Amino acid sequence: METTIPIQTPKIIFDQYLNYPIQDMRSSTELSSTNSISYDLKNSEHQTIESLNKFLQQQCWRSAVNWTTTYLLKHSHDYHIWFIRFACLIKLRLFQTVENEFQTFGNLDCYSKFPFSLRLLHAELPIYIDSNHFHDGLDRLFRLLMITNTILSILPKDQSQLWHKRRLRILYSVANCYTLMKRIDLMISIIENQIINLGLGKKKPVRIASDR
């Protein structure tokens, strides 16, 4: 009998609301003019998806994280909101929080509908942390690449366009990692052998994520 591995319920590890250190230094008059971009748990208008979009548009990463804290405590399987939360936490350089909360998902391979964007972010996360974790990031990226190649091998050609784009995205992440490692030889090899020669992408420069 085939054993079914139960899917874990992801949960927030860091469930405290982030403060606003710059605003804490301002006078009450100054604070009144910035309340619209500070998440307020008691303000019903701040609980809407429109408020989240506003926080993101104005790059209010702390407010966006606090919004997701409230939301995910009630809707823990909304993967789109998890992605937003993790992306904002990375902007705030709270990498270990992201890693710890990813661990609550358990084995990502058990999630048949787990978004590719979250899988890729999980693979790239060690690269954001520091240079000591570059190889961990590469291991995750190459595993994701292997899974993607397997899917492409069984998909009909007329249904493979999306996965070719995903494969290209992984390859650029690998190339970026090699660039950060100052392994220009390996970066060039990825670009020439895996991207250009296979006709997967145009000859564009590798984007180095300066905010890492």
Coordinates of C-alpha atoms in Angstrom, one line a residue:
M1 CA 0.0 0.0 0.0
E2 CA 1.3 3.4 -1.0
T3 CA 2.1 5.6 2.0
T4 CA 0.8 9.2 1.8
I5 CA 3.0 11.8 3.4
P6 CA 0.9 14.3 5.2
I7 CA 1.3 17.9 4.2
Q8 CA 2.4 20.1 7.1
T9 CA 0.5 23.3 7.9
P10 CA 2.9 26.2 7.6
K11 CA 3.0 28.6 10.4
I12 CA 4.5 31.9 11.3
I13 CA 7.5 31.6 13.7
F14 CA 8.0 35.4 14.1
D15 CA 4.5 36.4 15.1
Q16 CA 5.4 39.7 16.8
Y17 CA 4.7 42.9 14.8
L18 CA 7.7 44.8 13.6
N19 CA 8.2 48.2 15.0
Y20 CA 9.0 51.4 13.0
P21 CA 12.4 52.6 14.4
I22 CA 12.5 55.8 12.3
Q23 CA 9.0 56.8 13.3
D24 CA 9.7 56.1 17.0
M25 CA 12.2 59.0 16.8
R26 CA 9.7 61.4 15.4
S27 CA 7.3 63.8 17.2
S28 CA 3.6 63.1 17.4
T29 CA 3.0 65.8 14.7
E30 CA 5.3 64.1 12.3
L31 CA 3.8 60.7 13.1
S32 CA 0.3 61.9 12.3
S33 CA 1.4 62.5 8.7
T34 CA 2.8 59.0 8.3
N35 CA 0.0 56.9 9.9
S36 CA -1.4 56.0 6.5
I37 CA 1.7 53.9 5.7
S38 CA 2.0 52.3 9.1
Y39 CA 0.1 49.1 9.6
D40 CA -2.5 49.4 12.5
L41 CA -4.0 46.2 13.7
K42 CA -7.0 48.1 15.2
N43 CA -7.7 49.9 11.9
S44 CA -10.2 47.9 9.9
E45 CA -9.3 49.7 6.7
H46 CA -5.7 48.3 7.1
Q47 CA -6.9 44.7 6.9
T48 CA -7.9 44.8 3.2
I49 CA -5.8 43.6 0.3
E50 CA -5.9 47.2 -1.0
S51 CA -4.0 48.3 2.1
L52 CA -1.4 45.6 1.5
N53 CA -0.9 46.7 -2.1
K54 CA -0.5 50.3 -0.9
F55 CA 2.2 49.2 1.6
L56 CA 4.0 47.4 -1.2
Q57 CA 3.7 50.3 -3.7
Q58 CA 5.1 52.7 -1.2
Q59 CA 7.8 50.2 -0.2
C60 CA 6.6 50.0 3.4
W61 CA 8.1 46.6 3.9
R62 CA 7.5 46.5 7.7
S63 CA 3.9 47.4 7.3
A64 CA 3.5 44.8 4.6
V65 CA 5.1 42.1 6.9
N66 CA 2.8 43.1 9.8
W67 CA -0.2 42.8 7.4
T68 CA 0.8 39.3 6.4
T69 CA 1.3 38.3 10.1
T70 CA -2.3 39.1 10.8
Y71 CA -3.6 37.5 7.6
L72 CA -1.5 34.3 7.7
L73 CA -2.4 33.5 11.3
K74 CA -5.9 32.9 10.0
H75 CA -5.2 31.8 6.4
S76 CA -2.0 29.7 6.6
H77 CA -2.2 28.1 3.2
D78 CA -2.4 31.3 1.1
Y79 CA 0.9 30.8 -0.8
H80 CA 0.7 34.1 -2.6
I81 CA 0.7 36.0 0.7
W82 CA 3.6 33.8 2.0
F83 CA 5.6 34.8 -1.0
I84 CA 4.9 38.5 -0.4
R85 CA 5.8 38.0 3.3
F86 CA 9.1 36.3 2.5
A87 CA 10.0 38.9 -0.2
C88 CA 9.5 41.7 2.3
L89 CA 11.4 40.0 5.0
I90 CA 14.3 39.6 2.6
K91 CA 14.1 43.3 1.8
L92 CA 14.5 43.8 5.5
R93 CA 17.4 41.3 5.6
L94 CA 15.6 39.1 8.0
F95 CA 16.9 36.0 6.2
Q96 CA 16.9 33.6 9.2
T97 CA 13.2 34.3 9.9
V98 CA 12.4 33.3 6.3
E99 CA 14.5 30.2 6.6
N100 CA 12.8 29.2 9.9
E101 CA 9.3 29.8 8.5
F102 CA 10.1 27.8 5.3
Q103 CA 11.1 24.9 7.5
T104 CA 7.5 24.8 8.9
F105 CA 6.3 23.8 5.4
G106 CA 8.3 20.5 5.7
N107 CA 9.2 18.7 2.5
L108 CA 8.3 21.0 -0.4
D109 CA 8.2 18.1 -2.8
C110 CA 5.0 16.9 -1.0
Y111 CA 3.2 20.0 -2.3
S112 CA 1.8 19.3 -5.7
K113 CA 0.4 22.9 -6.1
F114 CA 3.3 24.7 -4.3
P115 CA 4.0 27.8 -6.5
F116 CA 7.2 27.8 -8.5
S117 CA 8.0 31.4 -7.3
L118 CA 8.1 30.1 -3.7
R119 CA 10.2 27.1 -4.7
L120 CA 12.7 29.4 -6.5
L121 CA 12.8 31.9 -3.6
H122 CA 13.5 28.9 -1.2
A123 CA 16.4 27.8 -3.5
E124 CA 17.9 31.3 -3.7
L125 CA 17.5 32.1 0.0
P126 CA 21.0 30.8 1.1
I127 CA 22.6 33.0 -1.5
Y128 CA 21.0 36.1 0.2
I129 CA 22.3 35.1 3.7
D130 CA 26.1 35.3 3.1
S131 CA 29.0 33.9 1.1
N132 CA 29.3 30.9 3.4
H133 CA 25.9 29.6 2.1
F134 CA 26.5 30.0 -1.6
H135 CA 27.0 26.3 -2.1
D136 CA 23.8 25.5 -0.2
G137 CA 22.0 27.8 -2.6
L138 CA 23.5 26.1 -5.6
D139 CA 22.5 22.7 -4.3
R140 CA 18.9 23.8 -4.0
L141 CA 19.0 25.5 -7.4
F142 CA 20.4 22.4 -9.2
R143 CA 17.8 20.2 -7.5
L144 CA 15.0 22.5 -8.7
L145 CA 16.6 22.5 -12.1
M146 CA 16.7 18.7 -12.1
I147 CA 12.9 18.6 -11.2
T148 CA 12.2 21.1 -14.0
N149 CA 14.2 19.1 -16.6
T150 CA 12.2 16.0 -15.6
I151 CA 8.9 17.8 -16.0
L152 CA 10.0 19.2 -19.4
S153 CA 11.0 15.7 -20.5
I154 CA 7.4 14.4 -20.2
L155 CA 5.5 17.5 -21.3
P156 CA 4.2 17.8 -24.8
K157 CA 6.1 20.6 -26.7
D158 CA 2.9 22.7 -27.0
Q159 CA 2.6 22.7 -23.2
S160 CA 6.2 23.3 -22.3
Q161 CA 6.7 27.1 -22.9
L162 CA 6.0 28.0 -19.2
W163 CA 8.4 25.5 -17.9
H164 CA 11.1 26.6 -20.4
K165 CA 10.8 30.1 -18.9
R166 CA 11.1 28.7 -15.4
R167 CA 14.2 26.7 -16.4
L168 CA 15.7 29.9 -17.8
R169 CA 14.9 31.7 -14.6
I170 CA 16.7 29.0 -12.6
L171 CA 19.8 29.1 -14.9
Y172 CA 20.1 32.9 -14.5
S173 CA 19.9 32.4 -10.7
V174 CA 22.7 29.9 -11.0
A175 CA 24.8 32.3 -13.1
N176 CA 24.2 35.1 -10.7
C177 CA 25.4 32.9 -7.8
Y178 CA 28.6 32.0 -9.7
T179 CA 29.1 35.8 -10.4
L180 CA 28.8 36.5 -6.6
M181 CA 31.3 33.7 -6.0
K182 CA 33.6 35.4 -8.5
R183 CA 33.6 32.2 -10.6
I184 CA 33.2 34.0 -13.9
D185 CA 34.3 30.9 -15.8
L186 CA 31.4 28.9 -14.5
M187 CA 29.0 31.9 -15.1
I188 CA 30.1 32.1 -18.7
S189 CA 29.7 28.4 -19.1
I190 CA 26.1 28.5 -17.9
I191 CA 25.3 31.5 -20.2
E192 CA 26.9 30.0 -23.3
N193 CA 26.2 26.3 -22.9
Q194 CA 22.8 26.3 -21.1
I195 CA 21.2 29.5 -22.3
I196 CA 22.5 30.9 -25.6
N197 CA 23.5 27.6 -27.3
L198 CA 20.2 26.0 -26.4
G199 CA 18.3 29.1 -27.6
L200 CA 16.7 29.7 -24.2
G201 CA 17.4 33.4 -23.9
K202 CA 18.8 36.4 -25.5
K203 CA 22.4 37.6 -25.0
K204 CA 21.7 39.9 -22.1
P205 CA 24.0 40.6 -19.2
V206 CA 23.6 38.6 -16.0
R207 CA 21.8 40.7 -13.4
I208 CA 23.7 40.8 -10.1
A209 CA 21.3 41.4 -7.2
S210 CA 23.0 44.4 -5.5
D211 CA 20.6 44.2 -2.6
R212 CA 21.8 40.9 -1.5

